PDB file of C-alpha atoms and ligand atoms in Angstrom:
ATOM      1  CA  MET S   1      26.270 -16.801 -63.557  1.00  0.00           C
ATOM      2  CA  GLU S   2      27.210 -19.013 -66.496  1.00  0.00           C
ATOM      3  CA  ALA S   3      30.738 -19.931 -67.142  1.00  0.00           C
ATOM      4  CA  VAL S   4      32.130 -20.671 -70.536  1.00  0.00           C
ATOM      5  CA  GLN S   5      29.816 -19.043 -72.949  1.00  0.00           C
ATOM      6  CA  LEU S   6      30.528 -15.597 -71.536  1.00  0.00           C
ATOM      7  CA  VAL S   7      33.910 -15.548 -73.246  1.00  0.00           C
ATOM      8  CA  ALA S   8      33.035 -17.777 -76.194  1.00  0.00           C
ATOM      9  CA  LEU S   9      30.326 -15.320 -76.978  1.00  0.00           C
ATOM     10  CA  ARG S  10      32.104 -12.580 -78.674  1.00  0.00           C
ATOM     11  CA  LEU S  11      34.390 -14.353 -81.127  1.00  0.00           C
ATOM     12  CA  ARG S  12      33.240 -17.845 -81.624  1.00  0.00           C
ATOM     13  CA  VAL S  13      30.704 -20.373 -80.393  1.00  0.00           C
ATOM     14  CA  VAL S  14      32.307 -23.318 -78.610  1.00  0.00           C
ATOM     15  CA  PRO S  15      31.233 -26.566 -80.288  1.00  0.00           C
ATOM     16  CA  VAL S  16      29.066 -28.538 -77.897  1.00  0.00           C
ATOM     17  CA  ALA S  17      31.290 -31.555 -77.743  1.00  0.00           C
ATOM     18  CA  ALA S  18      34.367 -29.564 -76.911  1.00  0.00           C
ATOM     19  CA  TYR S  19      32.453 -27.665 -74.300  1.00  0.00           C
ATOM     20  CA  LEU S  20      31.177 -30.765 -72.575  1.00  0.00           C
ATOM     21  CA  LEU S  21      34.581 -32.314 -72.449  1.00  0.00           C
ATOM     22  CA  ARG S  22      36.285 -29.327 -71.079  1.00  0.00           C
ATOM     23  CA  ASN S  23      33.893 -28.166 -68.437  1.00  0.00           C
ATOM     24  CA  GLY S  24      32.903 -30.496 -65.772  1.00  0.00           C
ATOM     25  CA  VAL S  25      30.697 -32.878 -67.486  1.00  0.00           C
ATOM     26  CA  VAL S  26      33.522 -35.309 -67.328  1.00  0.00           C
ATOM     27  CA  MET S  27      33.502 -34.861 -63.600  1.00  0.00           C
ATOM     28  CA  HIS S  28      29.780 -35.322 -63.438  1.00  0.00           C
ATOM     29  CA  GLY S  29      30.128 -38.569 -65.236  1.00  0.00           C
ATOM     30  CA  CYS S  30      32.699 -39.744 -62.696  1.00  0.00           C
ATOM     31  CA  LEU S  31      30.380 -38.900 -59.765  1.00  0.00           C
ATOM     32  CA  ARG S  32      27.545 -40.758 -61.396  1.00  0.00           C
ATOM     33  CA  SER S  33      29.559 -43.913 -62.165  1.00  0.00           C
ATOM     34  CA  SER S  34      31.045 -44.156 -58.761  1.00  0.00           C
ATOM     35  CA  SER S  35      27.569 -44.114 -57.129  1.00  0.00           C
ATOM     36  CA  SER S  36      25.959 -46.508 -59.613  1.00  0.00           C
ATOM     37  CA  THR S  37      27.248 -49.557 -57.665  1.00  0.00           C
ATOM     38  CA  THR S  38      24.992 -48.724 -54.740  1.00  0.00           C
ATOM     39  CA  THR S  39      22.093 -47.761 -56.983  1.00  0.00           C
ATOM     40  CA  THR S  40      21.748 -51.197 -58.730  1.00  0.00           C
ATOM     41  CA  THR S  41      21.570 -53.098 -55.443  1.00  0.00           C
ATOM     42  CA  THR S  42      18.931 -51.081 -53.706  1.00  0.00           C
ATOM     43  CA  SER S  43      16.718 -49.153 -56.122  1.00  0.00           C
ATOM     44  CA  THR S  44      13.540 -50.684 -57.460  1.00  0.00           C
ATOM     45  CA  ASN S  45      11.155 -47.784 -57.513  1.00  0.00           C
ATOM     46  CA  GLY S  46      13.577 -44.956 -57.934  1.00  0.00           C
ATOM     47  CA  MET S  47      11.942 -43.060 -55.040  1.00  0.00           C
ATOM     48  CA  ALA S  48      13.855 -44.620 -52.205  1.00  0.00           C
ATOM     49  CA  GLY S  49      15.391 -41.329 -51.374  1.00  0.00           C
ATOM     50  CA  LYS S  50      15.743 -40.138 -47.781  1.00  0.00           C
ATOM     51  CA  ARG S  51      15.020 -36.529 -47.090  1.00  0.00           C
ATOM     52  CA  MET S  52      17.890 -34.843 -45.244  1.00  0.00           C
ATOM     53  CA  SER S  53      17.232 -32.691 -42.311  1.00  0.00           C
ATOM     54  CA  SER S  54      18.772 -29.691 -44.028  1.00  0.00           C
ATOM     55  CA  GLY S  55      15.811 -29.350 -46.375  1.00  0.00           C
ATOM     56  CA  SER S  56      18.065 -28.895 -49.463  1.00  0.00           C
ATOM     57  CA  GLY S  57      19.589 -31.979 -51.079  1.00  0.00           C
ATOM     58  CA  TRP S  58      18.210 -35.511 -51.078  1.00  0.00           C
ATOM     59  CA  LEU S  59      20.158 -38.648 -50.395  1.00  0.00           C
ATOM     60  CA  MET S  60      19.105 -41.168 -53.069  1.00  0.00           C
ATOM     61  CA  ASP S  61      20.476 -44.645 -52.680  1.00  0.00           C
ATOM     62  CA  GLY S  62      23.655 -43.335 -51.206  1.00  0.00           C
ATOM     63  CA  ALA S  63      24.312 -40.720 -53.841  1.00  0.00           C
ATOM     64  CA  TRP S  64      23.588 -36.966 -53.599  1.00  0.00           C
ATOM     65  CA  LYS S  65      20.753 -35.865 -55.617  1.00  0.00           C
ATOM     66  CA  LEU S  66      21.483 -32.230 -56.307  1.00  0.00           C
ATOM     67  CA  PRO S  67      18.775 -29.641 -55.971  1.00  0.00           C
ATOM     68  CA  LYS S  68      17.522 -28.213 -59.252  1.00  0.00           C
ATOM     69  CA  ILE S  69      18.323 -24.785 -60.495  1.00  0.00           C
ATOM     70  CA  VAL S  70      15.078 -22.813 -60.548  1.00  0.00           C
ATOM     71  CA  LYS S  71      14.325 -20.671 -63.582  1.00  0.00           C
ATOM     72  CA  ALA S  72      13.032 -17.121 -64.126  1.00  0.00           C
ATOM     73  CA  GLY S  73       9.424 -16.896 -63.075  1.00  0.00           C
ATOM     74  CA  GLU S  74       9.922 -18.880 -59.904  1.00  0.00           C
ATOM     75  CA  PRO S  75       8.818 -16.403 -57.157  1.00  0.00           C
ATOM     76  CA  VAL S  76      11.948 -16.942 -54.991  1.00  0.00           C
ATOM     77  CA  LEU S  77      14.013 -15.399 -57.835  1.00  0.00           C
ATOM     78  CA  HIS S  78      12.115 -12.223 -57.744  1.00  0.00           C
ATOM     79  CA  GLU S  79      11.969 -11.565 -54.003  1.00  0.00           C
ATOM     80  CA  ARG S  80      14.417 -10.308 -51.418  1.00  0.00           C
ATOM     81  CA  ALA S  81      16.164 -13.232 -49.844  1.00  0.00           C
ATOM     82  CA  LYS S  82      16.358 -13.431 -46.002  1.00  0.00           C
ATOM     83  CA  GLU S  83      19.498 -12.722 -43.950  1.00  0.00           C
ATOM     84  CA  VAL S  84      21.244 -15.791 -42.439  1.00  0.00           C
ATOM     85  CA  GLU S  85      20.959 -15.401 -38.688  1.00  0.00           C
ATOM     86  CA  ALA S  86      24.397 -15.281 -36.975  1.00  0.00           C
ATOM     87  CA  SER S  87      23.422 -18.219 -34.820  1.00  0.00           C
ATOM     88  CA  GLU S  88      22.449 -20.250 -37.946  1.00  0.00           C
ATOM     89  CA  MET S  89      25.662 -19.696 -39.915  1.00  0.00           C
ATOM     90  CA  LYS S  90      27.522 -22.789 -38.642  1.00  0.00           C
ATOM     91  CA  SER S  91      24.374 -24.948 -38.468  1.00  0.00           C
ATOM     92  CA  GLU S  92      24.262 -28.269 -40.288  1.00  0.00           C
ATOM     93  CA  ARG S  93      21.420 -26.902 -42.432  1.00  0.00           C
ATOM     94  CA  VAL S  94      23.333 -23.898 -43.739  1.00  0.00           C
ATOM     95  CA  GLN S  95      26.550 -25.862 -44.248  1.00  0.00           C
ATOM     96  CA  LYS S  96      24.631 -28.410 -46.266  1.00  0.00           C
ATOM     97  CA  ILE S  97      22.988 -25.693 -48.378  1.00  0.00           C
ATOM     98  CA  ILE S  98      26.484 -24.216 -49.051  1.00  0.00           C
ATOM     99  CA  ASP S  99      27.837 -27.598 -50.122  1.00  0.00           C
ATOM    100  CA  ASP S 100      24.839 -28.136 -52.396  1.00  0.00           C
ATOM    101  CA  MET S 101      25.355 -24.749 -53.984  1.00  0.00           C
ATOM    102  CA  ILE S 102      29.010 -25.444 -54.653  1.00  0.00           C
ATOM    103  CA  ARG S 103      28.202 -28.817 -56.237  1.00  0.00           C
ATOM    104  CA  VAL S 104      25.377 -27.316 -58.374  1.00  0.00           C
ATOM    105  CA  MET S 105      27.564 -24.448 -59.555  1.00  0.00           C
ATOM    106  CA  ARG S 106      30.388 -26.802 -60.557  1.00  0.00           C
ATOM    107  CA  LYS S 107      28.160 -29.264 -62.293  1.00  0.00           C
ATOM    108  CA  ALA S 108      26.358 -26.550 -64.387  1.00  0.00           C
ATOM    109  CA  PRO S 109      29.161 -25.329 -64.796  1.00  0.00           C
ATOM    110  CA  GLY S 110      28.826 -21.769 -63.602  1.00  0.00           C
ATOM    111  CA  VAL S 111      31.128 -19.137 -62.091  1.00  0.00           C
ATOM    112  CA  GLY S 112      28.621 -18.123 -59.430  1.00  0.00           C
ATOM    113  CA  LEU S 113      25.391 -19.159 -57.734  1.00  0.00           C
ATOM    114  CA  ALA S 114      23.006 -17.542 -55.259  1.00  0.00           C
ATOM    115  CA  ALA S 115      20.831 -19.574 -52.854  1.00  0.00           C
ATOM    116  CA  PRO S 116      17.540 -18.444 -54.362  1.00  0.00           C
ATOM    117  CA  GLN S 117      18.687 -20.229 -57.583  1.00  0.00           C
ATOM    118  CA  ILE S 118      18.288 -23.581 -55.763  1.00  0.00           C
ATOM    119  CA  GLY S 119      14.955 -22.331 -54.366  1.00  0.00           C
ATOM    120  CA  ILE S 120      16.245 -21.154 -50.962  1.00  0.00           C
ATOM    121  CA  SER S 121      15.502 -17.621 -49.842  1.00  0.00           C
ATOM    122  CA  LEU S 122      18.774 -16.984 -47.926  1.00  0.00           C
ATOM    123  CA  ARG S 123      21.442 -14.469 -48.554  1.00  0.00           C
ATOM    124  CA  ILE S 124      24.279 -16.822 -49.514  1.00  0.00           C
ATOM    125  CA  ILE S 125      26.424 -16.684 -52.691  1.00  0.00           C
ATOM    126  CA  VAL S 126      29.223 -18.868 -53.954  1.00  0.00           C
ATOM    127  CA  LEU S 127      31.629 -18.056 -56.779  1.00  0.00           C
ATOM    128  CA  GLU S 128      34.764 -19.274 -58.422  1.00  0.00           C
ATOM    129  CA  ASP S 129      36.446 -18.852 -61.819  1.00  0.00           C
ATOM    130  CA  LYS S 130      38.803 -21.379 -63.386  1.00  0.00           C
ATOM    131  CA  GLU S 131      41.358 -21.345 -66.158  1.00  0.00           C
ATOM    132  CA  GLU S 132      39.404 -24.137 -67.988  1.00  0.00           C
ATOM    133  CA  TYR S 133      36.278 -22.061 -68.101  1.00  0.00           C
ATOM    134  CA  MET S 134      37.976 -19.442 -70.096  1.00  0.00           C
ATOM    135  CA  GLY S 135      38.566 -20.938 -73.526  1.00  0.00           C
ATOM    136  CA  TYR S 136      42.062 -20.991 -74.985  1.00  0.00           C
ATOM    137  CA  ASP S 137      42.247 -18.723 -77.982  1.00  0.00           C
ATOM    138  CA  ASP S 138      40.715 -15.581 -76.703  1.00  0.00           C
ATOM    139  CA  GLU S 139      43.365 -13.837 -74.665  1.00  0.00           C
ATOM    140  CA  GLU S 140      42.365 -10.453 -75.880  1.00  0.00           C
ATOM    141  CA  ALA S 141      38.793 -10.792 -74.741  1.00  0.00           C
ATOM    142  CA  LEU S 142      39.929 -12.093 -71.325  1.00  0.00           C
ATOM    143  CA  LYS S 143      42.201  -9.132 -70.911  1.00  0.00           C
ATOM    144  CA  GLU S 144      39.502  -6.653 -72.043  1.00  0.00           C
ATOM    145  CA  GLN S 145      37.112  -8.297 -69.525  1.00  0.00           C
ATOM    146  CA  ASP S 146      39.759  -8.315 -66.830  1.00  0.00           C
ATOM    147  CA  ARG S 147      39.004 -11.939 -66.169  1.00  0.00           C
ATOM    148  CA  ARG S 148      41.377 -14.132 -64.162  1.00  0.00           C
ATOM    149  CA  PRO S 149      40.857 -17.373 -62.244  1.00  0.00           C
ATOM    150  CA  PHE S 150      40.147 -17.065 -58.511  1.00  0.00           C
ATOM    151  CA  HIS S 151      39.548 -19.569 -55.744  1.00  0.00           C
ATOM    152  CA  LEU S 152      36.141 -20.591 -54.426  1.00  0.00           C
ATOM    153  CA  MET S 153      34.464 -17.884 -52.281  1.00  0.00           C
ATOM    154  CA  VAL S 154      31.486 -18.389 -50.018  1.00  0.00           C
ATOM    155  CA  ILE S 155      29.838 -15.222 -48.709  1.00  0.00           C
ATOM    156  CA  LEU S 156      26.901 -14.976 -46.327  1.00  0.00           C
ATOM    157  CA  ASN S 157      24.898 -11.803 -46.018  1.00  0.00           C
ATOM    158  CA  PRO S 158      27.120  -9.913 -48.563  1.00  0.00           C
ATOM    159  CA  LYS S 159      26.913  -6.130 -48.727  1.00  0.00           C
ATOM    160  CA  LEU S 160      28.267  -4.695 -51.951  1.00  0.00           C
ATOM    161  CA  LYS S 161      29.461  -1.103 -52.551  1.00  0.00           C
ATOM    162  CA  LYS S 162      31.019   0.344 -55.712  1.00  0.00           C
ATOM    163  CA  LYS S 163      34.432   1.888 -55.058  1.00  0.00           C
ATOM    164  CA  THR S 164      34.799   4.003 -58.206  1.00  0.00           C
ATOM    165  CA  ASN S 165      32.595   5.237 -61.025  1.00  0.00           C
ATOM    166  CA  ARG S 166      34.344   3.050 -63.533  1.00  0.00           C
ATOM    167  CA  SER S 167      32.043   0.630 -65.322  1.00  0.00           C
ATOM    168  CA  ALA S 168      32.000  -1.760 -68.294  1.00  0.00           C
ATOM    169  CA  LEU S 169      29.496  -3.335 -70.694  1.00  0.00           C
ATOM    170  CA  PHE S 170      29.747  -7.071 -71.469  1.00  0.00           C
ATOM    171  CA  PHE S 171      27.508  -9.997 -72.215  1.00  0.00           C
ATOM    172  CA  GLU S 172      26.278 -12.029 -69.231  1.00  0.00           C
ATOM    173  CA  GLY S 173      24.409 -15.251 -68.910  1.00  0.00           C
ATOM    174  CA  CYS S 174      22.585 -16.737 -65.907  1.00  0.00           C
ATOM    175  CA  LEU S 175      21.910 -20.357 -64.998  1.00  0.00           C
ATOM    176  CA  SER S 176      18.295 -19.345 -64.285  1.00  0.00           C
ATOM    177  CA  VAL S 177      17.680 -17.654 -67.665  1.00  0.00           C
ATOM    178  CA  VAL S 178      18.159 -19.118 -71.154  1.00  0.00           C
ATOM    179  CA  GLY S 179      19.935 -16.478 -73.225  1.00  0.00           C
ATOM    180  CA  TYR S 180      22.463 -13.657 -72.965  1.00  0.00           C
ATOM    181  CA  ALA S 181      22.426  -9.895 -72.823  1.00  0.00           C
ATOM    182  CA  VAL S 182      24.773  -6.980 -72.286  1.00  0.00           C
ATOM    183  CA  VAL S 183      24.811  -5.534 -68.734  1.00  0.00           C
ATOM    184  CA  GLU S 184      26.701  -2.536 -67.448  1.00  0.00           C
ATOM    185  CA  ARG S 185      28.514  -3.255 -64.214  1.00  0.00           C
ATOM    186  CA  HIS S 186      30.858  -1.450 -61.850  1.00  0.00           C
ATOM    187  CA  LEU S 187      34.516  -2.324 -62.329  1.00  0.00           C
ATOM    188  CA  ASP S 188      35.641  -1.802 -58.673  1.00  0.00           C
ATOM    189  CA  VAL S 189      33.594  -3.047 -55.766  1.00  0.00           C
ATOM    190  CA  GLU S 190      33.995  -3.870 -52.121  1.00  0.00           C
ATOM    191  CA  VAL S 191      32.040  -6.656 -50.486  1.00  0.00           C
ATOM    192  CA  GLU S 192      31.559  -7.209 -46.771  1.00  0.00           C
ATOM    193  CA  GLY S 193      29.976 -10.302 -45.282  1.00  0.00           C
ATOM    194  CA  PHE S 194      30.775 -13.563 -43.497  1.00  0.00           C
ATOM    195  CA  ASP S 195      32.599 -16.641 -44.590  1.00  0.00           C
ATOM    196  CA  ARG S 196      30.958 -20.027 -44.269  1.00  0.00           C
ATOM    197  CA  TYR S 197      31.897 -20.314 -40.595  1.00  0.00           C
ATOM    198  CA  GLY S 198      30.569 -16.863 -39.659  1.00  0.00           C
ATOM    199  CA  LYS S 199      33.847 -15.026 -39.638  1.00  0.00           C
ATOM    200  CA  PRO S 200      33.523 -11.466 -40.962  1.00  0.00           C
ATOM    201  CA  ILE S 201      35.254 -10.931 -44.320  1.00  0.00           C
ATOM    202  CA  LYS S 202      35.839  -7.980 -46.574  1.00  0.00           C
ATOM    203  CA  ILE S 203      37.068  -8.170 -50.134  1.00  0.00           C
ATOM    204  CA  ASN S 204      37.966  -5.724 -52.906  1.00  0.00           C
ATOM    205  CA  ALA S 205      37.214  -7.066 -56.372  1.00  0.00           C
ATOM    206  CA  THR S 206      37.789  -5.687 -59.882  1.00  0.00           C
ATOM    207  CA  GLY S 207      36.831  -6.579 -63.438  1.00  0.00           C
ATOM    208  CA  TRP S 208      35.118  -9.895 -64.087  1.00  0.00           C
ATOM    209  CA  GLN S 209      35.183 -10.944 -60.420  1.00  0.00           C
ATOM    210  CA  ALA S 210      33.442  -7.696 -59.515  1.00  0.00           C
ATOM    211  CA  ARG S 211      30.804  -8.448 -62.260  1.00  0.00           C
ATOM    212  CA  ILE S 212      30.118 -11.904 -60.823  1.00  0.00           C
ATOM    213  CA  LEU S 213      29.774 -10.457 -57.305  1.00  0.00           C
ATOM    214  CA  GLN S 214      27.250  -7.848 -58.568  1.00  0.00           C
ATOM    215  CA  HIS S 215      25.302 -10.519 -60.522  1.00  0.00           C
ATOM    216  CA  GLU S 216      25.074 -12.798 -57.507  1.00  0.00           C
ATOM    217  CA  CYS S 217      24.300  -9.973 -55.016  1.00  0.00           C
ATOM    218  CA  ASP S 218      21.521  -8.859 -57.337  1.00  0.00           C
ATOM    219  CA  HIS S 219      19.949 -12.290 -57.047  1.00  0.00           C
ATOM    220  CA  LEU S 220      19.597 -11.810 -53.266  1.00  0.00           C
ATOM    221  CA  ASP S 221      17.507  -8.681 -53.944  1.00  0.00           C
ATOM    222  CA  GLY S 222      15.296 -10.500 -56.423  1.00  0.00           C
ATOM    223  CA  THR S 223      16.976  -8.917 -59.483  1.00  0.00           C
ATOM    224  CA  LEU S 224      17.997 -10.891 -62.535  1.00  0.00           C
ATOM    225  CA  TYR S 225      20.399  -9.510 -65.191  1.00  0.00           C
ATOM    226  CA  VAL S 226      17.468  -9.235 -67.527  1.00  0.00           C
ATOM    227  CA  ASP S 227      15.977  -6.655 -65.174  1.00  0.00           C
ATOM    228  CA  LYS S 228      19.011  -4.367 -65.843  1.00  0.00           C
ATOM    229  CA  MET S 229      20.245  -5.422 -69.289  1.00  0.00           C
ATOM    230  CA  VAL S 230      20.870  -2.990 -72.068  1.00  0.00           C
ATOM    231  CA  PRO S 231      17.705  -3.090 -74.201  1.00  0.00           C
ATOM    232  CA  ARG S 232      17.805  -4.894 -77.550  1.00  0.00           C
ATOM    233  CA  THR S 233      20.918  -6.935 -76.595  1.00  0.00           C
ATOM    234  CA  PHE S 234      19.106 -10.044 -75.336  1.00  0.00           C
ATOM    235  CA  ARG S 235      19.528 -13.058 -77.544  1.00  0.00           C
ATOM    236  CA  ALA S 236      19.030 -16.838 -77.618  1.00  0.00           C
ATOM    237  CA  PRO S 237      22.124 -19.035 -77.117  1.00  0.00           C
ATOM    238  CA  GLU S 238      22.093 -20.207 -80.673  1.00  0.00           C
ATOM    239  CA  ASN S 239      22.454 -16.600 -81.797  1.00  0.00           C
ATOM    240  CA  SER S 240      24.873 -15.534 -79.142  1.00  0.00           C
ATOM    241  CA  SER S 241      27.683 -14.608 -81.547  1.00  0.00           C
ATOM    242  CA  LYS S 242      25.564 -12.341 -83.710  1.00  0.00           C
ATOM    243  CA  PRO S 243      26.487  -8.648 -83.805  1.00  0.00           C
ATOM    244  CA  LEU S 244      24.697  -6.122 -81.576  1.00  0.00           C
ATOM    245  CA  ALA S 245      21.743  -4.322 -83.077  1.00  0.00           C
ATOM    246  CA  ARG S 246      22.334  -0.875 -84.551  1.00  0.00           C
ATOM    247  CA  GLY S 247      22.337   1.814 -81.942  1.00  0.00           C
ATOM    248  CA  CYS S 248      23.449  -0.462 -79.093  1.00  0.00           C
ATOM    249  CA  PRO S 249      26.407   0.881 -77.068  1.00  0.00           C
ATOM    250  CA  LYS S 250      29.867  -0.702 -77.674  1.00  0.00           C
ATOM    251  CA  LEU S 251      31.104  -3.414 -75.416  1.00  0.00           C
ATOM    252  CA  GLY S 252      34.012  -2.649 -73.101  1.00  0.00           C
ATOM    253  CA  PRO S 253      34.852  -0.206 -70.393  1.00  0.00           C
ATOM    254  CA  ARG S 254      32.906   3.069 -70.302  1.00  0.00           C
TER     255      ARG S 254
HETATM  256  C1  NAG X 301      31.032   9.418 -59.090  1.00  0.00           C
HETATM  257  O1  NAG X 301      30.036  10.148 -59.719  1.00  0.00           O
HETATM  258  C2  NAG X 301      29.316  10.990 -58.923  1.00  0.00           C
HETATM  259  C3  NAG X 301      28.317  11.758 -59.691  1.00  0.00           C
HETATM  260  O2  NAG X 301      28.003  11.143 -60.868  1.00  0.00           O
HETATM  261  C4  NAG X 301      30.268  11.972 -58.188  1.00  0.00           C
HETATM  262  O3  NAG X 301      29.542  12.809 -57.354  1.00  0.00           O
HETATM  263  C5  NAG X 301      31.291  11.235 -57.433  1.00  0.00           C
HETATM  264  O4  NAG X 301      32.225  12.099 -56.907  1.00  0.00           O
HETATM  265  C6  NAG X 301      32.027  10.251 -58.337  1.00  0.00           C
HETATM  266  N1  NAG X 301      32.883   9.371 -57.527  1.00  0.00           N
HETATM  267  C7  NAG X 301      34.148   9.058 -57.828  1.00  0.00           C
HETATM  268  C8  NAG X 301      34.801   8.160 -56.843  1.00  0.00           C
HETATM  269  O5  NAG X 301      34.631   9.441 -58.872  1.00  0.00           O
HETATM  270  C1  NAG X 302      40.420  -2.548 -50.162  1.00  0.00           C
HETATM  271  O1  NAG X 302      40.781  -1.351 -50.731  1.00  0.00           O
HETATM  272  C2  NAG X 302      40.975  -0.255 -49.751  1.00  0.00           C
HETATM  273  C3  NAG X 302      41.406   0.900 -50.527  1.00  0.00           C
HETATM  274  O2  NAG X 302      40.421   1.331 -51.425  1.00  0.00           O
HETATM  275  C4  NAG X 302      42.031  -0.691 -48.721  1.00  0.00           C
HETATM  276  O3  NAG X 302      42.098   0.328 -47.766  1.00  0.00           O
HETATM  277  C5  NAG X 302      41.615  -2.023 -48.074  1.00  0.00           C
HETATM  278  O4  NAG X 302      42.706  -2.409 -47.251  1.00  0.00           O
HETATM  279  C6  NAG X 302      41.422  -3.055 -49.155  1.00  0.00           C
HETATM  280  N1  NAG X 302      40.896  -4.234 -48.490  1.00  0.00           N
HETATM  281  C7  NAG X 302      41.382  -5.480 -48.708  1.00  0.00           C
HETATM  282  C8  NAG X 302      40.776  -6.548 -47.935  1.00  0.00           C
HETATM  283  O5  NAG X 302      42.259  -5.675 -49.544  1.00  0.00           O
HETATM  284  C1  NAG X 303      19.438 -17.862 -84.801  1.00  0.00           C
HETATM  285  O1  NAG X 303      19.421 -19.227 -84.388  1.00  0.00           O
HETATM  286  C2  NAG X 303      18.490 -19.976 -85.147  1.00  0.00           C
HETATM  287  C3  NAG X 303      18.540 -21.351 -84.684  1.00  0.00           C
HETATM  288  O2  NAG X 303      17.886 -21.476 -83.461  1.00  0.00           O
HETATM  289  C4  NAG X 303      18.868 -19.988 -86.646  1.00  0.00           C
HETATM  290  O3  NAG X 303      17.931 -20.681 -87.362  1.00  0.00           O
HETATM  291  C5  NAG X 303      18.974 -18.591 -87.117  1.00  0.00           C
HETATM  292  O4  NAG X 303      19.441 -18.515 -88.370  1.00  0.00           O
HETATM  293  C6  NAG X 303      19.905 -17.775 -86.232  1.00  0.00           C
HETATM  294  N1  NAG X 303      19.935 -16.401 -86.620  1.00  0.00           N
HETATM  295  C7  NAG X 303      20.893 -15.884 -87.380  1.00  0.00           C
HETATM  296  C8  NAG X 303      20.721 -14.445 -87.640  1.00  0.00           C
HETATM  297  O5  NAG X 303      21.829 -16.564 -87.667  1.00  0.00           O
END
């Protein structure tokens, strides 16, 4: 799920330059420049990459080439993803996929990513939310959304259950879909699964974190937010701050 715009959406559009500066592109630049020394000495054809055994990232001239985020329409995004076998959880392949997912999510930047979004049909999700993704001047929106920073979470084979009938309507974006729309989500959920080393975990989540978990778990069942959005709320990024069409339900808790 996409990071910054979710909050920026309601009250203002973050100017592009400010957005780039604040949200990870600086870090991306650092990663690139630190690897450029090796690049110049070895690369002549640009295809000197070595395929890693994991089947996910590529090692190009000593620097990670991250897998691409696949977009809506790619079959893997519309199918049920496969369980990670218990015996596979600690494997080099799965660990490498998880590391790639974290890098891709942070580079985007996003607050969550599911393995199908990098083209891999496995039930793995990663999520994290950071202060710097949240904008500065919009405390009221953050409070209304019940959005707070939380540390990186990696969950294999997650099983999500709602815990109450409370729900809320807010805009959502997705790294695999260009645009935004309003989606109704449960406010209180419980997720069971395994951490990256195969240890069983169980978490309770509320508010925005619960929303991210639902968005990412949906990916594992081949469901995008546009498959469950409130009709007539979808819009292009350029028009993200426009008011809702007449007759659309109000944003906020139900
Ligand atoms: C949620 O709603 C259903 C019916 O809509 C009801 O049967 C159930 O008791 C409710 N659960 C809670 C926890 O309120
Ligand atoms: C989750 O909430 C339930 C109560 O609904 C509680 O019994 C359980 O201990 C909580 N689990 C965690 C991991 O906090
Ligand atoms: C929506 O965005 C486009 C730019 O892509 C702009 O031309 C148009 O005026 C916007 N719509 C409104 C209602 O502002």
